[in-house]
Amino acid sequence: MGVTTQTVHDLKISGSGSANGGTYKNVSISGSGRIHGDIECRSINMSGSGSINGNIQAETIHTSGSSTMKGNVDALNIKTSGSSRFKGNVNAKELRTSGSSSFGENVNCQYFKTSGSSRIDGKINGGEIKSSGSLKIGRDCEAEIFTGSGSVKIGGLLNADIVDLEIDYFSSIREIGGEKITVKEHTFFNLFRKFINLFFSRKTCLEVEVIEGDDIYLEVTKAKLVRGKNVVIGKDCEIEKVEYSGRLDLHDNAKVYQKVKI
Amino acid sequence: MEVISKKELLELTGISYGQLYRWKRKNIIPESWFIKKSSFTGQETYFPREKILERIDKIVEMKDTHSLDELSNFFSPNPTEVKLPKEDLKAILNEETFKLWNEVLPTKNVFQFQDILCLYISEKLVQSKKFSRDECLEALKFLHKSEMLGELVGIRKNHTLVWMQIRNKADLVIEEQAEATIEINILEYINKLKIKLSEF
C-alpha cells in the first residue's frame, strides 16, 4: 500500500459536491460529499455527511458525522464517530468507532475498540476487541482478548483466549470457548439500573448455549452446558449442566441442575 | 470414519480447552474437522479420530519451537505465499523433471506451490521406474489440470495406464486383470514438499 505516483494531488470537497475516485494524497470531505469509484490515498477525513461508492485503500480514515463506505476498506487506522456505515469487508490494523456503526460484511483487525452501538453482520477476527455499549455480531467472533461491557449479542461462536464480560442488559452469545472466561454483572449505577430493570421487568442476563474453558467465572448467566477445569457459578445463574475436571464453586443462589465431575 | 468426542480428546491428549480453541482460531486445526452432532446431552463436537490425534501430536511436538503463525502456515493445505523462480527450483528438483515441465508449460518462469507439487510428484513417478517417460508426462499434465485431492493412482491393464485421483483409496475396487501400480497420497507429498521448501 502507499501512494507512489509522482504527482498526486489532494482532494477536497467542501460544501456540497462529488468527485471521482482515483489516487490521491489526502482526501477531505466537509459538508456533504460523495466520491464515485475506487479510491487509493494516504488519508481520508470526512466530516458532515460523506459517502464513498467504491473500494478504499488508505492509511488513515477519520470520519465524524454520517459516513457511508460502500466498498471494501483496507486501512491502517480507522476512527469514526457519529453514524458510520461500512457495507463491504473492512480490514484494518486499528479500528475505533464511537456512536452508531454498522458493518455489512466481515471485519478483520488487530485492535477494535467500539463505544456506543456497533453492529457487524458478518464475522470479526481481531487481536483485541473492546466494546462498551451495545455490540451485535452476526456470526463468529475470534480474538485473543475480548472485553465487553454493556450488551453483547453474538450469533456464532465467541472464541478468545480471554473473555471478559460485564453485562448490564440482556445479552446472548451462542457459544463461548477459550481459556479464561469471566462474566460479571456490570455494577455501574447498579441501584438505578436495578430500579429501571425492575420497573420494566428486564433482567440483566447473559444467555449462552455452551461455555467451554479452562477457568470460568459466571454471574447472571443462563446456559445449557458449562464445561471447564475450574468453574465458579456465581450469583443469579441458571445452568442446566456443569462438567468440571478440577474445581466447582457454587454461589448460594446459583441454580445448577446437574453437576458432573469428569 | 472413526470419530472421537471433544471430551475424550481432551482427556486422552491432556490438552486444555484454551489450547484447542486457540488452535482452531489459528487454523492449525481445520474448522472442517469440528463435526457437530446432536446427542443425548445436546450438541456434542466430534473429530476424525486418526487425523486429530496425529495433528495434536505434531502440534505438541512443534509448539515450543515454532510460533502459532508458523504452525498455521505449515499445516495449511495451500501455502499461497510460495513463488519460486525457475533457477531456485533446480536446487529442489532434478534436471530431468524440468525437461518434463518444459513440454507441458514451457513459458512459465515463476512457480507457485501447486506447480512445484505437480513436478515433485512427477519426479517421484520417474524415480519409481515403473512408468515410461510418456506416462509420467501424462501424469504431470493431469495433476496440473486437476484439483489435487486424496490419492493419485495409476491403474494398468495390459499395456494401458490410466491416471486417477480418488478421495479415499479404500473406495477403489478394480478388476482382477488390472493393477494399481502406484498410490501417492497427495497430502503426504504436500507435507513433504513443505518441509523441503522450509529447509531451502
Coordinates of N, CA and C in Angstrom, one line a residue, chain A residues 44-193:
Chain A
I44 N -8.0 9.9 4.6 CA -9.4 10.4 4.3 C -9.9 11.0 5.6
N45 N -10.4 12.2 5.4 CA -11.0 12.9 6.5 C -12.4 13.4 6.2
M46 N -13.4 12.9 6.8 CA -14.8 13.2 6.5 C -15.5 13.8 7.6
S47 N -16.1 15.0 7.4 CA -17.0 15.5 8.5 C -18.2 16.0 7.8
G48 N -19.3 15.8 8.5 CA -20.6 16.1 7.9 C -21.2 14.8 7.3
S49 N -21.6 14.9 6.1 CA -22.2 13.7 5.5 C -21.4 13.3 4.3
G50 N -20.8 12.1 4.4 CA -19.9 11.7 3.2 C -20.2 10.3 2.8
S51 N -20.0 10.0 1.5 CA -20.1 8.6 1.1 C -19.1 8.3 0.0
I52 N -18.6 7.2 0.1 CA -17.6 6.7 -0.9 C -18.2 5.4 -1.6
N53 N -18.5 5.5 -2.9 CA -19.1 4.4 -3.6 C -18.0 3.6 -4.3
G54 N -17.2 2.9 -3.6 CA -16.1 2.2 -4.2 C -15.3 1.5 -3.2
N55 N -14.2 0.8 -3.6 CA -13.3 0.2 -2.6 C -12.3 1.3 -2.2
I56 N -11.9 1.2 -0.9 CA -11.0 2.2 -0.4 C -9.7 1.6 0.1
Q57 N -8.6 2.2 -0.2 CA -7.3 1.8 0.3 C -6.7 3.1 0.8
A58 N -6.5 3.1 2.1 CA -5.9 4.3 2.7 C -5.1 4.0 3.9
E59 N -4.2 4.9 4.3 CA -3.5 4.7 5.6 C -4.4 5.0 6.8
T60 N -4.9 6.3 6.8 CA -5.8 6.6 7.9 C -7.2 7.1 7.3
I61 N -8.2 6.8 8.1 CA -9.6 7.2 7.7 C -10.2 7.8 9.0
H62 N -10.6 9.1 9.0 CA -11.2 9.7 10.1 C -12.6 10.2 9.7
T63 N -13.6 9.8 10.3 CA -14.9 10.3 9.9 C -15.7 10.8 11.2
S64 N -16.4 11.9 11.0 CA -17.3 12.3 12.0 C -18.6 12.8 11.3
G65 N -19.7 12.5 12.0 CA -21.0 12.8 11.3 C -21.5 11.5 10.7
S66 N -22.0 11.7 9.5 CA -22.6 10.5 8.9 C -21.8 10.0 7.7
S67 N -21.3 8.8 7.8 CA -20.4 8.3 6.7 C -20.8 7.0 6.2
T68 N -20.7 6.8 4.9 CA -21.1 5.5 4.3 C -20.0 5.1 3.3
M69 N -19.4 3.9 3.6 CA -18.4 3.4 2.7 C -19.0 2.1 2.0
K70 N -19.2 2.2 0.7 CA -19.9 1.1 0.1 C -19.1 -0.1 -0.3
G71 N -17.8 0.1 -0.5 CA -17.0 -1.0 -1.0 C -16.2 -1.6 0.2
N72 N -15.1 -2.3 -0.2 CA -14.3 -2.9 0.8 C -13.3 -1.9 1.3
V73 N -12.9 -1.9 2.5 CA -12.0 -0.9 3.1 C -10.7 -1.6 3.6
D74 N -9.6 -1.1 3.2 CA -8.3 -1.6 3.6 C -7.5 -0.4 4.1
A75 N -7.3 -0.4 5.4 CA -6.6 0.8 6.0 C -5.7 0.4 7.2
L76 N -4.9 1.3 7.6 CA -4.1 1.0 8.8 C -4.9 1.4 10.0
N77 N -5.4 2.7 10.0 CA -6.0 3.3 11.1 C -7.4 3.8 10.8
I78 N -8.5 3.3 11.4 CA -9.8 3.9 11.1 C -10.4 4.4 12.4
K79 N -10.9 5.7 12.3 CA -11.5 6.2 13.5 C -12.8 6.9 13.1
T80 N -13.9 6.4 13.6 CA -15.2 7.0 13.2 C -16.0 7.5 14.5
S81 N -16.7 8.6 14.3 CA -17.6 9.0 15.3 C -18.9 9.5 14.7
G82 N -20.0 9.3 15.3 CA -21.2 9.6 14.7 C -21.8 8.3 14.1
S83 N -22.5 8.5 13.0 CA -23.1 7.3 12.4 C -22.3 6.9 11.2
S84 N -21.7 5.7 11.3 CA -20.9 5.2 10.2 C -21.4 3.9 9.7
R85 N -21.4 3.8 8.4 CA -21.9 2.5 7.7 C -20.8 2.0 6.8
F86 N -20.4 0.8 7.0 CA -19.4 0.1 6.2 C -20.2 -1.0 5.5
K87 N -20.3 -1.0 4.2 CA -21.1 -2.0 3.5 C -20.3 -3.2 3.1
G88 N -19.0 -3.1 2.9 CA -18.2 -4.2 2.5 C -17.3 -4.8 3.6
N89 N -16.3 -5.5 3.2 CA -15.4 -6.0 4.2 C -14.4 -5.0 4.7
V90 N -14.1 -5.0 6.0 CA -13.1 -4.0 6.5 C -11.9 -4.7 7.0
N91 N -10.8 -4.2 6.6 CA -9.5 -4.8 7.0 C -8.7 -3.7 7.5
A92 N -8.4 -3.6 8.8 CA -7.6 -2.5 9.3 C -6.7 -3.0 10.4
K93 N -5.7 -2.2 10.7 CA -4.8 -2.6 11.8 C -5.6 -2.1 13.1
E94 N -6.0 -0.8 13.2 CA -6.7 -0.4 14.3 C -8.0 0.2 13.9
L95 N -9.1 -0.1 14.6 CA -10.4 0.3 14.2 C -11.1 0.8 15.5
R96 N -11.4 2.1 15.5 CA -12.1 2.7 16.6 C -13.4 3.4 16.2
T97 N -14.5 2.9 16.8 CA -15.7 3.6 16.4 C -16.4 4.1 17.7
S98 N -17.1 5.2 17.5 CA -17.9 5.6 18.6 C -19.2 6.2 18.0
G99 N -20.3 6.0 18.7 CA -21.5 6.4 18.1 C -22.2 5.1 17.6
S100 N -22.8 5.3 16.4 CA -23.5 4.1 15.9 C -22.8 3.7 14.6
S101 N -22.3 2.4 14.6 CA -21.6 2.0 13.4 C -22.1 0.6 13.0
S102 N -22.1 0.4 11.7 CA -22.6 -0.9 11.2 C -21.6 -1.4 10.1
F103 N -21.4 -2.7 10.1 CA -20.5 -3.3 9.2 C -21.3 -4.4 8.5
G104 N -21.5 -4.2 7.2 CA -22.3 -5.2 6.5 C -21.7 -6.5 6.3
E105 N -20.4 -6.6 6.2 CA -19.7 -7.9 6.0 C -18.7 -8.2 7.1
N106 N -17.5 -8.7 6.7 CA -16.6 -9.1 7.8 C -15.6 -8.1 8.2
V107 N -15.1 -8.2 9.4 CA -14.1 -7.2 9.9 C -12.9 -8.0 10.3
N108 N -11.8 -7.5 9.9 CA -10.5 -8.1 10.3 C -9.6 -7.1 10.8
C109 N -9.1 -7.1 12.0 CA -8.3 -6.1 12.6 C -7.4 -6.6 13.7
Q110 N -6.4 -5.8 14.1 CA -5.6 -6.2 15.2 C -6.2 -5.6 16.5
Y111 N -6.8 -4.4 16.4 CA -7.4 -3.8 17.6 C -8.7 -3.2 17.2
F112 N -9.7 -3.5 17.9 CA -11.1 -2.9 17.6 C -11.7 -2.4 18.9
K113 N -11.9 -1.1 18.9 CA -12.5 -0.5 20.1 C -13.8 0.2 19.7
T114 N -14.9 -0.2 20.3 CA -16.1 0.4 19.9 C -16.9 0.9 21.2
S115 N -17.5 2.1 21.0 CA -18.3 2.5 22.1 C -19.6 3.1 21.5
G116 N -20.7 2.8 22.1 CA -21.9 3.2 21.5 C -22.6 1.9 21.0
S117 N -23.1 2.0 19.8 CA -23.8 0.9 19.3 C -23.1 0.4 18.0
S118 N -22.7 -0.8 18.0 CA -22.0 -1.3 16.9 C -22.6 -2.6 16.4
R119 N -22.7 -2.8 15.1 CA -23.2 -4.0 14.6 C -22.4 -4.5 13.4
I120 N -22.1 -5.8 13.5 CA -21.3 -6.4 12.4 C -22.1 -7.6 11.9
D121 N -22.5 -7.5 10.7 CA -23.4 -8.6 10.2 C -22.6 -9.9 9.9
G122 N -21.4 -9.8 9.6 CA -20.6 -11.0 9.2 C -19.8 -11.4 10.5
K123 N -18.5 -11.8 10.2 CA -17.8 -12.2 11.4 C -16.6 -11.3 11.6
I124 N -16.0 -11.3 12.8 CA -14.9 -10.5 13.1 C -13.8 -11.3 13.7
N125 N -12.6 -11.0 13.1 CA -11.3 -11.6 13.6 C -10.5 -10.4 14.1
G126 N -10.2 -10.5 15.4 CA -9.4 -9.4 15.9 C -8.3 -9.9 16.8
G127 N -7.3 -9.0 17.1 CA -6.4 -9.4 18.1 C -7.0 -9.0 19.5
E128 N -7.3 -7.7 19.6 CA -8.0 -7.3 20.9 C -9.3 -6.6 20.5
I129 N -10.4 -7.0 21.1 CA -11.7 -6.4 20.8 C -12.2 -5.9 22.1
K130 N -12.6 -4.6 22.1 CA -13.1 -3.9 23.3 C -14.3 -3.2 23.0
S131 N -15.4 -3.6 23.7 CA -16.7 -2.9 23.4 C -17.3 -2.4 24.6
S132 N -17.9 -1.2 24.5 CA -18.7 -0.7 25.6 C -19.9 -0.1 25.0
G133 N -21.1 -0.5 25.5 CA -22.3 -0.1 24.9 C -23.0 -1.4 24.4
S134 N -23.4 -1.3 23.1 CA -24.1 -2.4 22.6 C -23.3 -3.0 21.4
L135 N -23.0 -4.2 21.4 CA -22.3 -4.8 20.3 C -23.0 -6.0 19.8
K136 N -23.3 -6.0 18.5 CA -24.0 -7.2 17.9 C -23.2 -7.7 16.8
I137 N -22.9 -9.0 16.9 CA -22.1 -9.7 15.8 C -23.0 -10.8 15.2
G138 N -23.1 -10.8 13.9 CA -24.0 -11.8 13.3 C -23.4 -13.2 13.3
R139 N -22.1 -13.3 13.1 CA -21.6 -14.7 13.0 C -20.5 -14.9 14.1
D140 N -19.4 -15.5 13.7 CA -18.4 -15.8 14.7 C -17.6 -14.6 15.1
C141 N -17.0 -14.7 16.3 CA -16.1 -13.6 16.7 C -14.8 -14.3 17.3
E142 N -13.7 -13.9 16.7 CA -12.4 -14.5 17.2 C -11.5 -13.5 17.6
A143 N -10.9 -13.7 18.7 CA -9.9 -12.7 19.2 C -9.0 -13.3 20.2
E144 N -7.9 -12.6 20.5 CA -7.0 -13.1 21.6 C -7.7 -12.6 22.9
I145 N -8.1 -11.3 23.0 CA -8.7 -10.8 24.2 C -10.0 -10.1 23.8
F146 N -11.1 -10.5 24.4 CA -12.4 -9.9 24.1 C -13.0 -9.3 25.4
T147 N -13.1 -8.0 25.4 CA -13.7 -7.3 26.6 C -14.9 -6.6 26.2
G148 N -16.0 -7.0 26.9 CA -17.3 -6.3 26.5 C -18.0 -5.8 27.7
S149 N -18.5 -4.6 27.7 CA -19.3 -4.1 28.8 C -20.6 -3.5 28.2
G150 N -21.7 -3.9 28.8 CA -23.0 -3.4 28.3 C -23.7 -4.6 27.8
S151 N -24.1 -4.5 26.5 CA -24.9 -5.6 26.0 C -24.1 -6.2 24.8
V152 N -23.9 -7.5 24.8 CA -23.2 -8.2 23.8 C -24.1 -9.3 23.2
K153 N -24.2 -9.3 21.8 CA -25.0 -10.3 21.2 C -24.2 -10.9 20.1
I154 N -23.9 -12.2 20.2 CA -23.1 -12.8 19.1 C -23.9 -14.0 18.6
G155 N -24.1 -14.1 17.3 CA -24.9 -15.1 16.7 C -24.1 -16.4 16.5
G156 N -22.8 -16.4 16.6 CA -22.0 -17.6 16.4 C -21.1 -17.9 17.6
L157 N -19.9 -18.3 17.4 CA -19.0 -18.7 18.5 C -18.1 -17.6 18.8
L158 N -18.0 -17.3 20.1 CA -17.0 -16.3 20.6 C -15.8 -17.1 21.1
N159 N -14.7 -17.0 20.3 CA -13.6 -17.8 20.5 C -12.4 -16.9 20.9
A160 N -12.0 -16.9 22.1 CA -10.9 -16.0 22.5 C -10.2 -16.6 23.7
D161 N -8.9 -16.2 23.8 CA -8.1 -16.7 25.0 C -8.7 -16.2 26.2
I162 N -9.0 -14.8 26.3 CA -9.6 -14.2 27.4 C -10.9 -13.5 27.1
V163 N -11.9 -13.9 27.8 CA -13.2 -13.3 27.6 C -13.6 -12.6 28.9
D164 N -13.9 -11.3 28.8 CA -14.1 -10.6 30.0 C -15.4 -9.8 29.7
L165 N -16.5 -10.2 30.3 CA -17.8 -9.6 30.0 C -18.4 -8.9 31.3
E166 N -18.9 -7.7 31.1 CA -19.6 -7.0 32.2 C -21.0 -6.7 31.6
I167 N -21.9 -7.5 32.0 CA -23.2 -7.4 31.4 C -24.1 -6.5 32.1
D168 N -24.8 -5.6 31.4 CA -25.7 -4.8 32.1 C -27.1 -4.7 31.5
Y169 N -27.3 -5.6 30.5 CA -28.6 -5.6 29.8 C -28.7 -7.0 29.3
F170 N -29.8 -7.3 28.6 CA -29.9 -8.6 28.0 C -28.8 -8.9 27.0
S171 N -28.1 -10.0 27.1 CA -27.1 -10.3 26.2 C -27.2 -11.8 25.8
S172 N -26.8 -12.1 24.6 CA -26.8 -13.5 24.2 C -25.7 -13.8 23.3
I173 N -25.0 -14.9 23.6 CA -23.9 -15.4 22.8 C -24.2 -16.9 22.5
R174 N -24.1 -17.3 21.3 CA -24.5 -18.7 21.1 C -23.5 -19.7 21.8
E175 N -22.2 -19.5 21.6 CA -21.3 -20.4 22.3 C -20.1 -19.6 22.7
I176 N -19.4 -19.9 23.8 CA -18.2 -19.2 24.2 C -17.1 -20.3 24.4
G177 N -16.0 -20.1 23.8 CA -14.9 -21.1 24.0 C -13.6 -20.3 24.2
G178 N -12.8 -20.8 25.2 CA -11.5 -20.1 25.4 C -10.8 -20.6 26.6
E179 N -9.8 -19.8 27.1 CA -9.0 -20.2 28.2 C -9.6 -19.7 29.5
K180 N -9.7 -18.3 29.6 CA -10.3 -17.7 30.8 C -11.5 -16.9 30.5
I181 N -12.6 -17.4 31.0 CA -13.9 -16.7 30.7 C -14.5 -16.2 32.0
T182 N -14.8 -14.9 32.0 CA -15.4 -14.2 33.1 C -16.6 -13.4 32.7
V183 N -17.7 -13.7 33.4 CA -18.9 -12.9 33.1 C -19.4 -12.3 34.4
K184 N -19.5 -11.0 34.5 CA -20.0 -10.4 35.7 C -21.1 -9.4 35.4
E185 N -21.8 -9.1 36.5 CA -22.9 -8.1 36.3 C -22.2 -6.7 36.4
H186 N -22.5 -5.9 35.4 CA -21.9 -4.5 35.4 C -22.5 -3.7 36.6
T187 N -21.6 -3.2 37.4 CA -22.1 -2.6 38.7 C -22.2 -1.1 38.6
F188 N -21.9 -0.5 37.5 CA -22.0 1.0 37.4 C -23.5 1.4 37.5
F189 N -23.8 2.3 38.3 CA -25.1 2.8 38.6 C -26.1 1.6 38.9
N190 N -25.5 0.7 39.6 CA -26.3 -0.5 39.9 C -27.7 -0.3 40.4
L191 N -27.8 0.6 41.4 CA -29.0 0.8 42.1 C -30.1 1.3 41.1
F192 N -29.7 2.3 40.4 CA -30.6 2.9 39.4 C -31.0 1.9 38.4
R193 N -30.0 1.2 37.9 CA -30.3 0.2 36.9 C -31.2 -0.9 37.4

